Amino acid sequence: MMIDVDVKALAVFKSVYETGCCGETSRLFQISNSKVTRYLSSLREYYQDSLFIRKKEGFIPTARAKAIYPKVCEITDLLAKISIDESCSKPKKECTIAVPPTFSVGLPEFIDSELESCILSTSTHIKHMRPQTCEDMLQGGMCLAVIQDDDARIQESLTRHKSTLMATPIGTGQFVYIVASEEHPIWFSGLTLADIAAYPFIVTAIEGFNDVQDPFEVYCEQHGLPLSSVYKTHSLAGLITRLRSSDAISFLGTRCAAEFIDMVHGLKAVKMESQQYELLHSVLRKPSYSLLSRRDHACNCPAGFVEGIKSFIYEQIS
């Protein structure tokens, strides 16, 4: 009889199904991997089915597991509603999102203010994009990631793990802001690319877009404009420090980052004229963004959350 099955085993099954990872389930429930295995073994014996197949990309549910998953969810949801106090009950869900540095100052505030109703039972964590983001997602340590479509490493991972990972297009960047000290002489010029090339330039490196070579560097090379010097930073904090201590100039391709810089005492952000922006990307393509996720939606993001994130990103780049 089903009553002989431990309720904890159902909760463990649901977690492994959603994360595809025994280790992540072990961490969430604060139990050992061997205990997770014992809980799954009891269900395997009851259903006379392996329930999961271990593959390189994680635990893949069998047809039997897919069939019972909705019912298991109903049971665990009902237990949560009637407030049964189980020592192994799942702690507050964690939704981890990887983003380029230019979204790090706007997205957390947007989530707190606009998606508050979506995250009552979820704790969100914002991290910077890194080369291992795909691997993090495959192992259950990442829910969503804002990626660049031209990132060769990401595209290779998407091809290799096409049954597990997917990228949903968001949009293409339609502008950049020029940022520099508010006393910088650039503000008294025509703000052309040639004017900007006369000063040191700071690249705010975005994984898969300008971390190797920035479009402005390529433009200057193509048009014989020698940049005096080029610096690279991987954070807005590093950008601010450099801008405040030198006569350097930089570009930012998101509204939230530009608005943040504009609020920093002594710094200024001005949107580049569209004609100059088109010239900037006459050689290298404009940045194109997508949202990386798992095809089985095995993450802790609540309903409506993902669409909200996509909407925010789109509004910041177009």
JSON list of C-alpha atoms in Angstrom, two decimals, residues 58-159:
[
{"chain": "A", "resi": 58, "resn": "GLY", "atom": "CA", "xyz": [22.57, 14.31, -14.28]},
{"chain": "A", "resi": 59, "resn": "PHE", "atom": "CA", "xyz": [19.65, 12.08, -13.20]},
{"chain": "A", "resi": 60, "resn": "ILE", "atom": "CA", "xyz": [17.19, 11.60, -16.06]},
{"chain": "A", "resi": 61, "resn": "PRO", "atom": "CA", "xyz": [13.66, 10.50, -15.01]},
{"chain": "A", "resi": 62, "resn": "THR", "atom": "CA", "xyz": [12.19, 7.34, -16.50]},
{"chain": "A", "resi": 63, "resn": "ALA", "atom": "CA", "xyz": [8.72, 7.21, -18.04]},
{"chain": "A", "resi": 64, "resn": "ARG", "atom": "CA", "xyz": [7.41, 5.84, -14.72]},
{"chain": "A", "resi": 65, "resn": "ALA", "atom": "CA", "xyz": [8.98, 8.75, -12.80]},
{"chain": "A", "resi": 66, "resn": "LYS", "atom": "CA", "xyz": [7.42, 11.25, -15.19]},
{"chain": "A", "resi": 67, "resn": "ALA", "atom": "CA", "xyz": [4.03, 9.64, -14.68]},
{"chain": "A", "resi": 68, "resn": "ILE", "atom": "CA", "xyz": [4.07, 9.76, -10.87]},
{"chain": "A", "resi": 69, "resn": "TYR", "atom": "CA", "xyz": [5.75, 13.18, -10.56]},
{"chain": "A", "resi": 70, "resn": "PRO", "atom": "CA", "xyz": [2.50, 15.25, -10.80]},
{"chain": "A", "resi": 71, "resn": "LYS", "atom": "CA", "xyz": [0.86, 13.12, -8.07]},
{"chain": "A", "resi": 72, "resn": "VAL", "atom": "CA", "xyz": [3.92, 13.40, -5.84]},
{"chain": "A", "resi": 73, "resn": "CYS", "atom": "CA", "xyz": [3.74, 17.18, -6.26]},
{"chain": "A", "resi": 74, "resn": "GLU", "atom": "CA", "xyz": [0.08, 17.14, -5.22]},
{"chain": "A", "resi": 75, "resn": "ILE", "atom": "CA", "xyz": [0.94, 15.17, -2.09]},
{"chain": "A", "resi": 76, "resn": "THR", "atom": "CA", "xyz": [3.88, 17.35, -1.06]},
{"chain": "A", "resi": 77, "resn": "ASP", "atom": "CA", "xyz": [1.94, 20.56, -1.81]},
{"chain": "A", "resi": 78, "resn": "LEU", "atom": "CA", "xyz": [-0.98, 19.33, 0.31]},
{"chain": "A", "resi": 79, "resn": "LEU", "atom": "CA", "xyz": [1.37, 18.53, 3.19]},
{"chain": "A", "resi": 80, "resn": "ALA", "atom": "CA", "xyz": [2.79, 22.04, 2.96]},
{"chain": "A", "resi": 81, "resn": "LYS", "atom": "CA", "xyz": [-0.68, 23.60, 3.02]},
{"chain": "A", "resi": 82, "resn": "ILE", "atom": "CA", "xyz": [-1.75, 21.80, 6.17]},
{"chain": "A", "resi": 83, "resn": "SER", "atom": "CA", "xyz": [1.55, 22.76, 7.82]},
{"chain": "A", "resi": 84, "resn": "ILE", "atom": "CA", "xyz": [2.84, 19.32, 8.76]},
{"chain": "A", "resi": 85, "resn": "ASP", "atom": "CA", "xyz": [6.11, 19.88, 10.61]},
{"chain": "A", "resi": 86, "resn": "GLU", "atom": "CA", "xyz": [8.55, 17.37, 9.15]},
{"chain": "A", "resi": 87, "resn": "SER", "atom": "CA", "xyz": [12.16, 17.57, 10.21]},
{"chain": "A", "resi": 88, "resn": "CYS", "atom": "CA", "xyz": [13.22, 16.96, 6.63]},
{"chain": "A", "resi": 89, "resn": "SER", "atom": "CA", "xyz": [10.88, 19.52, 5.07]},
{"chain": "A", "resi": 90, "resn": "LYS", "atom": "CA", "xyz": [12.48, 21.50, 2.29]},
{"chain": "A", "resi": 91, "resn": "PRO", "atom": "CA", "xyz": [13.98, 24.85, 3.32]},
{"chain": "A", "resi": 92, "resn": "LYS", "atom": "CA", "xyz": [13.29, 28.07, 1.46]},
{"chain": "A", "resi": 93, "resn": "LYS", "atom": "CA", "xyz": [14.02, 27.59, -2.23]},
{"chain": "A", "resi": 94, "resn": "GLU", "atom": "CA", "xyz": [17.03, 29.29, -3.73]},
{"chain": "A", "resi": 95, "resn": "CYS", "atom": "CA", "xyz": [16.99, 30.67, -7.28]},
{"chain": "A", "resi": 96, "resn": "THR", "atom": "CA", "xyz": [20.46, 31.59, -8.55]},
{"chain": "A", "resi": 97, "resn": "ILE", "atom": "CA", "xyz": [20.78, 33.82, -11.61]},
{"chain": "A", "resi": 98, "resn": "ALA", "atom": "CA", "xyz": [24.01, 34.60, -13.48]},
{"chain": "A", "resi": 99, "resn": "VAL", "atom": "CA", "xyz": [24.19, 37.98, -15.24]},
{"chain": "A", "resi": 100, "resn": "PRO", "atom": "CA", "xyz": [26.78, 40.24, -16.91]},
{"chain": "A", "resi": 101, "resn": "PRO", "atom": "CA", "xyz": [28.13, 42.96, -14.58]},
{"chain": "A", "resi": 102, "resn": "THR", "atom": "CA", "xyz": [26.05, 45.62, -16.34]},
{"chain": "A", "resi": 103, "resn": "PHE", "atom": "CA", "xyz": [22.85, 44.08, -14.90]},
{"chain": "A", "resi": 104, "resn": "SER", "atom": "CA", "xyz": [24.13, 43.51, -11.39]},
{"chain": "A", "resi": 105, "resn": "VAL", "atom": "CA", "xyz": [22.93, 46.87, -10.05]},
{"chain": "A", "resi": 106, "resn": "GLY", "atom": "CA", "xyz": [19.44, 46.87, -11.56]},
{"chain": "A", "resi": 107, "resn": "LEU", "atom": "CA", "xyz": [18.16, 43.31, -11.47]},
{"chain": "A", "resi": 108, "resn": "PRO", "atom": "CA", "xyz": [18.17, 42.77, -7.67]},
{"chain": "A", "resi": 109, "resn": "GLU", "atom": "CA", "xyz": [16.16, 45.96, -7.14]},
{"chain": "A", "resi": 110, "resn": "PHE", "atom": "CA", "xyz": [13.71, 44.98, -9.88]},
{"chain": "A", "resi": 111, "resn": "ILE", "atom": "CA", "xyz": [13.16, 41.56, -8.30]},
{"chain": "A", "resi": 112, "resn": "ASP", "atom": "CA", "xyz": [12.55, 43.07, -4.87]},
{"chain": "A", "resi": 113, "resn": "SER", "atom": "CA", "xyz": [10.15, 45.75, -6.10]},
{"chain": "A", "resi": 114, "resn": "GLU", "atom": "CA", "xyz": [8.36, 44.28, -9.12]},
{"chain": "A", "resi": 115, "resn": "LEU", "atom": "CA", "xyz": [8.50, 40.52, -8.56]},
{"chain": "A", "resi": 116, "resn": "GLU", "atom": "CA", "xyz": [7.85, 40.56, -4.81]},
{"chain": "A", "resi": 117, "resn": "SER", "atom": "CA", "xyz": [4.70, 38.43, -5.12]},
{"chain": "A", "resi": 118, "resn": "CYS", "atom": "CA", "xyz": [6.64, 35.79, -7.07]},
{"chain": "A", "resi": 119, "resn": "ILE", "atom": "CA", "xyz": [9.44, 35.32, -4.55]},
{"chain": "A", "resi": 120, "resn": "LEU", "atom": "CA", "xyz": [7.59, 34.99, -1.23]},
{"chain": "A", "resi": 121, "resn": "SER", "atom": "CA", "xyz": [8.85, 31.41, -0.90]},
{"chain": "A", "resi": 122, "resn": "THR", "atom": "CA", "xyz": [12.07, 31.85, -2.85]},
{"chain": "A", "resi": 123, "resn": "SER", "atom": "CA", "xyz": [15.45, 33.36, -2.07]},
{"chain": "A", "resi": 124, "resn": "THR", "atom": "CA", "xyz": [17.16, 34.84, -5.14]},
{"chain": "A", "resi": 125, "resn": "HIS", "atom": "CA", "xyz": [20.90, 35.16, -5.61]},
{"chain": "A", "resi": 126, "resn": "ILE", "atom": "CA", "xyz": [22.53, 37.20, -8.37]},
{"chain": "A", "resi": 127, "resn": "LYS", "atom": "CA", "xyz": [25.98, 36.11, -9.57]},
{"chain": "A", "resi": 128, "resn": "HIS", "atom": "CA", "xyz": [28.29, 37.28, -12.34]},
{"chain": "A", "resi": 129, "resn": "MET", "atom": "CA", "xyz": [28.50, 35.25, -15.52]},
{"chain": "A", "resi": 130, "resn": "ARG", "atom": "CA", "xyz": [31.57, 33.04, -15.75]},
{"chain": "A", "resi": 131, "resn": "PRO", "atom": "CA", "xyz": [32.89, 30.44, -18.20]},
{"chain": "A", "resi": 132, "resn": "GLN", "atom": "CA", "xyz": [31.59, 27.57, -16.01]},
{"chain": "A", "resi": 133, "resn": "THR", "atom": "CA", "xyz": [27.96, 28.80, -15.97]},
{"chain": "A", "resi": 134, "resn": "CYS", "atom": "CA", "xyz": [26.68, 25.98, -18.22]},
{"chain": "A", "resi": 135, "resn": "GLU", "atom": "CA", "xyz": [28.33, 23.38, -16.02]},
{"chain": "A", "resi": 136, "resn": "ASP", "atom": "CA", "xyz": [26.83, 25.05, -12.94]},
{"chain": "A", "resi": 137, "resn": "MET", "atom": "CA", "xyz": [23.37, 24.78, -14.48]},
{"chain": "A", "resi": 138, "resn": "LEU", "atom": "CA", "xyz": [23.85, 21.14, -15.49]},
{"chain": "A", "resi": 139, "resn": "GLN", "atom": "CA", "xyz": [24.84, 20.30, -11.91]},
{"chain": "A", "resi": 140, "resn": "GLY", "atom": "CA", "xyz": [21.83, 22.09, -10.42]},
{"chain": "A", "resi": 141, "resn": "GLY", "atom": "CA", "xyz": [23.72, 25.04, -8.98]},
{"chain": "A", "resi": 142, "resn": "MET", "atom": "CA", "xyz": [22.27, 27.64, -11.36]},
{"chain": "A", "resi": 143, "resn": "CYS", "atom": "CA", "xyz": [18.67, 28.35, -12.39]},
{"chain": "A", "resi": 144, "resn": "LEU", "atom": "CA", "xyz": [18.94, 31.05, -15.05]},
{"chain": "A", "resi": 145, "resn": "ALA", "atom": "CA", "xyz": [21.70, 32.93, -16.87]},
{"chain": "A", "resi": 146, "resn": "VAL", "atom": "CA", "xyz": [21.67, 35.99, -19.14]},
{"chain": "A", "resi": 147, "resn": "ILE", "atom": "CA", "xyz": [24.04, 35.10, -21.96]},
{"chain": "A", "resi": 148, "resn": "GLN", "atom": "CA", "xyz": [25.49, 36.56, -25.14]},
{"chain": "A", "resi": 149, "resn": "ASP", "atom": "CA", "xyz": [24.39, 34.79, -28.33]},
{"chain": "A", "resi": 150, "resn": "ASP", "atom": "CA", "xyz": [27.89, 35.12, -29.81]},
{"chain": "A", "resi": 151, "resn": "ASP", "atom": "CA", "xyz": [29.54, 33.39, -26.86]},
{"chain": "A", "resi": 152, "resn": "ALA", "atom": "CA", "xyz": [31.26, 30.44, -28.58]},
{"chain": "A", "resi": 153, "resn": "ARG", "atom": "CA", "xyz": [31.73, 28.53, -25.33]},
{"chain": "A", "resi": 154, "resn": "ILE", "atom": "CA", "xyz": [28.03, 28.80, -24.45]},
{"chain": "A", "resi": 155, "resn": "GLN", "atom": "CA", "xyz": [26.96, 27.79, -27.95]},
{"chain": "A", "resi": 156, "resn": "GLU", "atom": "CA", "xyz": [29.24, 24.74, -27.82]},
{"chain": "A", "resi": 157, "resn": "SER", "atom": "CA", "xyz": [27.68, 23.70, -24.50]},
{"chain": "A", "resi": 158, "resn": "LEU", "atom": "CA", "xyz": [24.18, 24.23, -25.89]},
{"chain": "A", "resi": 159, "resn": "THR", "atom": "CA", "xyz": [25.01, 21.97, -28.84]}
]
